[in-house]
């Protein structure tokens, strides 16, 4: 692959991460870049891998998802080389975030996942974050996979009620 083209993909990822104040997942970055047809999956993954290796982005693994944030070195690199991103691409990225920012943030701030701990025992881990700050983390042990799946599915819609209930109940003085 042409090095200039790979550099453009890296700059696009840095630009995207610099536009938000919360981490983006691999799939969120891919959604924009691949849907617009800028490159293929493998070239994008190479760009992301190179950015992580050179510590221009930080990677955090949460619930089998990779979350990326730009580092100070990444911001400096973008300041220095950002002019190499065509204005049309910047405009498309800006438009993407204007239309999807709330959804993308919500997608990252409310998570639920489960894993089998042992036979007939599943651990369900649910979290609510505000930007990078953890607000609540709940881990439940359930007896079958269907229960774990149901809890994960319901967490996204009902997390606010659960959070309010916990705060209210734990604030009651006896």
PDB file of N, CA, C and O in Angstrom, residues 13-56:
ATOM      1  N   UNK A  13      -8.218   8.900  11.247  1.00  0.00           N
ATOM      2  CA  UNK A  13      -8.547   8.304  12.555  1.00  0.00           C
ATOM      3  C   UNK A  13      -8.218   9.297  13.661  1.00  0.00           C
ATOM      4  O   UNK A  13      -9.028   9.506  14.578  1.00  0.00           O
ATOM      5  N   UNK A  14      -7.058   9.924  13.591  1.00  0.00           N
ATOM      6  CA  UNK A  14      -6.698  10.927  14.595  1.00  0.00           C
ATOM      7  C   UNK A  14      -7.709  12.077  14.607  1.00  0.00           C
ATOM      8  O   UNK A  14      -8.117  12.544  15.676  1.00  0.00           O
ATOM      9  N   UNK A  15      -8.117  12.524  13.430  1.00  0.00           N
ATOM     10  CA  UNK A  15      -9.088  13.611  13.336  1.00  0.00           C
ATOM     11  C   UNK A  15     -10.410  13.200  13.990  1.00  0.00           C
ATOM     12  O   UNK A  15     -11.016  13.979  14.742  1.00  0.00           O
ATOM     13  N   UNK A  16     -10.848  11.971  13.725  1.00  0.00           N
ATOM     14  CA  UNK A  16     -12.094  11.485  14.318  1.00  0.00           C
ATOM     15  C   UNK A  16     -11.990  11.448  15.838  1.00  0.00           C
ATOM     16  O   UNK A  16     -12.898  11.906  16.547  1.00  0.00           O
ATOM     17  N   UNK A  17     -10.900  10.915  16.354  1.00  0.00           N
ATOM     18  CA  UNK A  17     -10.735  10.804  17.804  1.00  0.00           C
ATOM     19  C   UNK A  17     -10.602  12.168  18.465  1.00  0.00           C
ATOM     20  O   UNK A  17     -10.991  12.347  19.621  1.00  0.00           O
ATOM     21  N   UNK A  18     -10.068  13.118  17.727  1.00  0.00           N
ATOM     22  CA  UNK A  18      -9.900  14.465  18.258  1.00  0.00           C
ATOM     23  C   UNK A  18     -11.225  15.234  18.289  1.00  0.00           C
ATOM     24  O   UNK A  18     -11.356  16.208  19.024  1.00  0.00           O
ATOM     25  N   UNK A  19     -12.202  14.805  17.508  1.00  0.00           N
ATOM     26  CA  UNK A  19     -13.493  15.493  17.416  1.00  0.00           C
ATOM     27  C   UNK A  19     -14.440  15.146  18.571  1.00  0.00           C
ATOM     28  O   UNK A  19     -15.462  15.805  18.734  1.00  0.00           O
ATOM     29  N   UNK A  20     -14.127  14.096  19.337  1.00  0.00           N
ATOM     30  CA  UNK A  20     -15.034  13.650  20.397  1.00  0.00           C
ATOM     31  C   UNK A  20     -14.314  13.670  21.743  1.00  0.00           C
ATOM     32  O   UNK A  20     -13.086  13.605  21.806  1.00  0.00           O
ATOM     33  N   UNK A  21     -15.099  13.761  22.811  1.00  0.00           N
ATOM     34  CA  UNK A  21     -14.528  13.749  24.155  1.00  0.00           C
ATOM     35  C   UNK A  21     -14.822  12.428  24.863  1.00  0.00           C
ATOM     36  O   UNK A  21     -14.942  12.372  26.076  1.00  0.00           O
ATOM     37  N   UNK A  22     -14.939  11.383  24.078  1.00  0.00           N
ATOM     38  CA  UNK A  22     -15.157  10.038  24.604  1.00  0.00           C
ATOM     39  C   UNK A  22     -14.468   9.059  23.662  1.00  0.00           C
ATOM     40  O   UNK A  22     -14.205   9.394  22.501  1.00  0.00           O
ATOM     41  N   UNK A  23     -14.148   7.873  24.141  1.00  0.00           N
ATOM     42  CA  UNK A  23     -13.479   6.896  23.269  1.00  0.00           C
ATOM     43  C   UNK A  23     -14.402   6.411  22.159  1.00  0.00           C
ATOM     44  O   UNK A  23     -15.625   6.390  22.311  1.00  0.00           O
ATOM     45  N   UNK A  24     -13.813   6.032  21.052  1.00  0.00           N
ATOM     46  CA  UNK A  24     -14.553   5.415  19.954  1.00  0.00           C
ATOM     47  C   UNK A  24     -14.126   3.955  19.839  1.00  0.00           C
ATOM     48  O   UNK A  24     -12.957   3.628  20.053  1.00  0.00           O
ATOM     49  N   UNK A  25     -15.067   3.107  19.491  1.00  0.00           N
ATOM     50  CA  UNK A  25     -14.745   1.697  19.276  1.00  0.00           C
ATOM     51  C   UNK A  25     -14.226   1.504  17.861  1.00  0.00           C
ATOM     52  O   UNK A  25     -14.412   2.342  16.983  1.00  0.00           O
ATOM     53  N   UNK A  26     -13.610   0.355  17.674  1.00  0.00           N
ATOM     54  CA  UNK A  26     -13.138  -0.011  16.347  1.00  0.00           C
ATOM     55  C   UNK A  26     -14.298   0.010  15.357  1.00  0.00           C
ATOM     56  O   UNK A  26     -14.171   0.532  14.251  1.00  0.00           O
ATOM     57  N   UNK A  27     -15.436  -0.521  15.760  1.00  0.00           N
ATOM     58  CA  UNK A  27     -16.574  -0.585  14.837  1.00  0.00           C
ATOM     59  C   UNK A  27     -17.132   0.802  14.520  1.00  0.00           C
ATOM     60  O   UNK A  27     -17.605   1.046  13.412  1.00  0.00           O
ATOM     61  N   UNK A  28     -17.059   1.736  15.462  1.00  0.00           N
ATOM     62  CA  UNK A  28     -17.543   3.088  15.196  1.00  0.00           C
ATOM     63  C   UNK A  28     -16.641   3.810  14.198  1.00  0.00           C
ATOM     64  O   UNK A  28     -17.136   4.512  13.316  1.00  0.00           O
ATOM     65  N   UNK A  29     -15.347   3.641  14.355  1.00  0.00           N
ATOM     66  CA  UNK A  29     -14.411   4.234  13.394  1.00  0.00           C
ATOM     67  C   UNK A  29     -14.622   3.586  12.025  1.00  0.00           C
ATOM     68  O   UNK A  29     -14.705   4.270  11.000  1.00  0.00           O
ATOM     69  N   UNK A  30     -14.716   2.276  12.039  1.00  0.00           N
ATOM     70  CA  UNK A  30     -14.903   1.531  10.788  1.00  0.00           C
ATOM     71  C   UNK A  30     -16.194   1.923  10.090  1.00  0.00           C
ATOM     72  O   UNK A  30     -16.242   1.996   8.861  1.00  0.00           O
ATOM     73  N   UNK A  31     -17.256   2.136  10.873  1.00  0.00           N
ATOM     74  CA  UNK A  31     -18.555   2.490  10.290  1.00  0.00           C
ATOM     75  C   UNK A  31     -18.419   3.672   9.340  1.00  0.00           C
ATOM     76  O   UNK A  31     -18.927   3.641   8.215  1.00  0.00           O
ATOM     77  N   UNK A  32     -17.720   4.698   9.775  1.00  0.00           N
ATOM     78  CA  UNK A  32     -17.580   5.869   8.921  1.00  0.00           C
ATOM     79  C   UNK A  32     -16.641   5.597   7.748  1.00  0.00           C
ATOM     80  O   UNK A  32     -17.001   5.792   6.591  1.00  0.00           O
ATOM     81  N   UNK A  33     -15.444   5.154   8.044  1.00  0.00           N
ATOM     82  CA  UNK A  33     -14.410   5.044   7.003  1.00  0.00           C
ATOM     83  C   UNK A  33     -14.761   3.995   5.956  1.00  0.00           C
ATOM     84  O   UNK A  33     -14.590   4.223   4.756  1.00  0.00           O
ATOM     85  N   UNK A  34     -15.292   2.856   6.394  1.00  0.00           N
ATOM     86  CA  UNK A  34     -15.629   1.807   5.423  1.00  0.00           C
ATOM     87  C   UNK A  34     -16.907   2.125   4.670  1.00  0.00           C
ATOM     88  O   UNK A  34     -16.997   1.875   3.468  1.00  0.00           O
ATOM     89  N   UNK A  35     -17.912   2.682   5.361  1.00  0.00           N
ATOM     90  CA  UNK A  35     -19.162   3.031   4.680  1.00  0.00           C
ATOM     91  C   UNK A  35     -18.949   4.093   3.607  1.00  0.00           C
ATOM     92  O   UNK A  35     -19.633   4.097   2.584  1.00  0.00           O
ATOM     93  N   UNK A  36     -17.999   4.987   3.831  1.00  0.00           N
ATOM     94  CA  UNK A  36     -17.696   6.026   2.837  1.00  0.00           C
ATOM     95  C   UNK A  36     -16.816   5.483   1.714  1.00  0.00           C
ATOM     96  O   UNK A  36     -16.579   6.167   0.730  1.00  0.00           O
ATOM     97  N   UNK A  37     -16.305   4.266   1.886  1.00  0.00           N
ATOM     98  CA  UNK A  37     -15.501   3.644   0.841  1.00  0.00           C
ATOM     99  C   UNK A  37     -14.086   4.173   0.736  1.00  0.00           C
ATOM    100  O   UNK A  37     -13.451   4.045  -0.314  1.00  0.00           O
ATOM    101  N   UNK A  38     -13.574   4.758   1.810  1.00  0.00           N
ATOM    102  CA  UNK A  38     -12.220   5.303   1.760  1.00  0.00           C
ATOM    103  C   UNK A  38     -11.160   4.215   1.644  1.00  0.00           C
ATOM    104  O   UNK A  38     -10.126   4.415   1.028  1.00  0.00           O
ATOM    105  N   UNK A  39     -11.395   3.087   2.289  1.00  0.00           N
ATOM    106  CA  UNK A  39     -10.421   1.998   2.255  1.00  0.00           C
ATOM    107  C   UNK A  39     -11.125   0.700   2.613  1.00  0.00           C
ATOM    108  O   UNK A  39     -12.330   0.678   2.865  1.00  0.00           O
ATOM    109  N   UNK A  40     -10.345  -0.371   2.676  1.00  0.00           N
ATOM    110  CA  UNK A  40     -10.901  -1.659   3.091  1.00  0.00           C
ATOM    111  C   UNK A  40     -10.582  -1.910   4.565  1.00  0.00           C
ATOM    112  O   UNK A  40      -9.792  -1.182   5.184  1.00  0.00           O
ATOM    113  N   UNK A  41     -11.188  -2.931   5.102  1.00  0.00           N
ATOM    114  CA  UNK A  41     -11.053  -3.254   6.525  1.00  0.00           C
ATOM    115  C   UNK A  41      -9.595  -3.459   6.923  1.00  0.00           C
ATOM    116  O   UNK A  41      -9.144  -2.963   7.952  1.00  0.00           O
ATOM    117  N   UNK A  42      -8.843  -4.188   6.130  1.00  0.00           N
ATOM    118  CA  UNK A  42      -7.474  -4.546   6.495  1.00  0.00           C
ATOM    119  C   UNK A  42      -6.546  -3.335   6.503  1.00  0.00           C
ATOM    120  O   UNK A  42      -5.701  -3.198   7.394  1.00  0.00           O
ATOM    121  N   UNK A  43      -6.714  -2.448   5.552  1.00  0.00           N
ATOM    122  CA  UNK A  43      -5.904  -1.226   5.534  1.00  0.00           C
ATOM    123  C   UNK A  43      -6.233  -0.344   6.731  1.00  0.00           C
ATOM    124  O   UNK A  43      -5.333   0.248   7.350  1.00  0.00           O
ATOM    125  N   UNK A  44      -7.509  -0.252   7.075  1.00  0.00           N
ATOM    126  CA  UNK A  44      -7.906   0.538   8.240  1.00  0.00           C
ATOM    127  C   UNK A  44      -7.316  -0.056   9.512  1.00  0.00           C
ATOM    128  O   UNK A  44      -6.798   0.667  10.364  1.00  0.00           O
ATOM    129  N   UNK A  45      -7.379  -1.383   9.642  1.00  0.00           N
ATOM    130  CA  UNK A  45      -6.822  -2.021  10.840  1.00  0.00           C
ATOM    131  C   UNK A  45      -5.313  -1.816  10.924  1.00  0.00           C
ATOM    132  O   UNK A  45      -4.765  -1.648  12.012  1.00  0.00           O
ATOM    133  N   UNK A  46      -4.642  -1.806   9.783  1.00  0.00           N
ATOM    134  CA  UNK A  46      -3.201  -1.535   9.763  1.00  0.00           C
ATOM    135  C   UNK A  46      -2.925  -0.121  10.264  1.00  0.00           C
ATOM    136  O   UNK A  46      -2.014   0.103  11.061  1.00  0.00           O
ATOM    137  N   UNK A  47      -3.732   0.836   9.810  1.00  0.00           N
ATOM    138  CA  UNK A  47      -3.564   2.226  10.241  1.00  0.00           C
ATOM    139  C   UNK A  47      -3.773   2.350  11.751  1.00  0.00           C
ATOM    140  O   UNK A  47      -2.973   2.993  12.450  1.00  0.00           O
ATOM    141  N   UNK A  48      -4.829   1.726  12.264  1.00  0.00           N
ATOM    142  CA  UNK A  48      -5.113   1.789  13.700  1.00  0.00           C
ATOM    143  C   UNK A  48      -3.990   1.115  14.489  1.00  0.00           C
ATOM    144  O   UNK A  48      -3.528   1.643  15.513  1.00  0.00           O
ATOM    145  N   UNK A  49      -3.540  -0.025  14.024  1.00  0.00           N
ATOM    146  CA  UNK A  49      -2.450  -0.749  14.687  1.00  0.00           C
ATOM    147  C   UNK A  49      -1.188   0.113  14.729  1.00  0.00           C
ATOM    148  O   UNK A  49      -0.517   0.211  15.770  1.00  0.00           O
ATOM    149  N   UNK A  50      -0.849   0.750  13.622  1.00  0.00           N
ATOM    150  CA  UNK A  50       0.335   1.611  13.570  1.00  0.00           C
ATOM    151  C   UNK A  50       0.204   2.790  14.533  1.00  0.00           C
ATOM    152  O   UNK A  50       1.178   3.170  15.203  1.00  0.00           O
ATOM    153  N   UNK A  51      -0.985   3.385  14.600  1.00  0.00           N
ATOM    154  CA  UNK A  51      -1.208   4.505  15.525  1.00  0.00           C
ATOM    155  C   UNK A  51      -1.030   4.068  16.976  1.00  0.00           C
ATOM    156  O   UNK A  51      -0.457   4.793  17.789  1.00  0.00           O
ATOM    157  N   UNK A  52      -1.515   2.883  17.300  1.00  0.00           N
ATOM    158  CA  UNK A  52      -1.359   2.360  18.667  1.00  0.00           C
ATOM    159  C   UNK A  52       0.104   2.045  18.963  1.00  0.00           C
ATOM    160  O   UNK A  52       0.612   2.358  20.045  1.00  0.00           O
ATOM    161  N   UNK A  53       0.789   1.430  18.001  1.00  0.00           N
ATOM    162  CA  UNK A  53       2.208   1.085  18.188  1.00  0.00           C
ATOM    163  C   UNK A  53       3.080   2.312  18.421  1.00  0.00           C
ATOM    164  O   UNK A  53       4.055   2.258  19.176  1.00  0.00           O
ATOM    165  N   UNK A  54       2.747   3.400  17.767  1.00  0.00           N
ATOM    166  CA  UNK A  54       3.534   4.627  17.912  1.00  0.00           C
ATOM    167  C   UNK A  54       2.988   5.524  19.024  1.00  0.00           C
ATOM    168  O   UNK A  54       3.442   6.665  19.180  1.00  0.00           O
ATOM    169  N   UNK A  55       2.014   5.012  19.767  1.00  0.00           N
ATOM    170  CA  UNK A  55       1.406   5.688  20.916  1.00  0.00           C
ATOM    171  C   UNK A  55       0.782   7.033  20.562  1.00  0.00           C
ATOM    172  O   UNK A  55       0.773   7.961  21.356  1.00  0.00           O
ATOM    173  N   UNK A  56       0.239   7.109  19.348  1.00  0.00           N
ATOM    174  CA  UNK A  56      -0.525   8.288  18.961  1.00  0.00           C
ATOM    175  C   UNK A  56      -1.984   8.140  19.377  1.00  0.00           C
ATOM    176  O   UNK A  56      -2.715   9.133  19.471  1.00  0.00           O
TER     177      UNK A  56
END
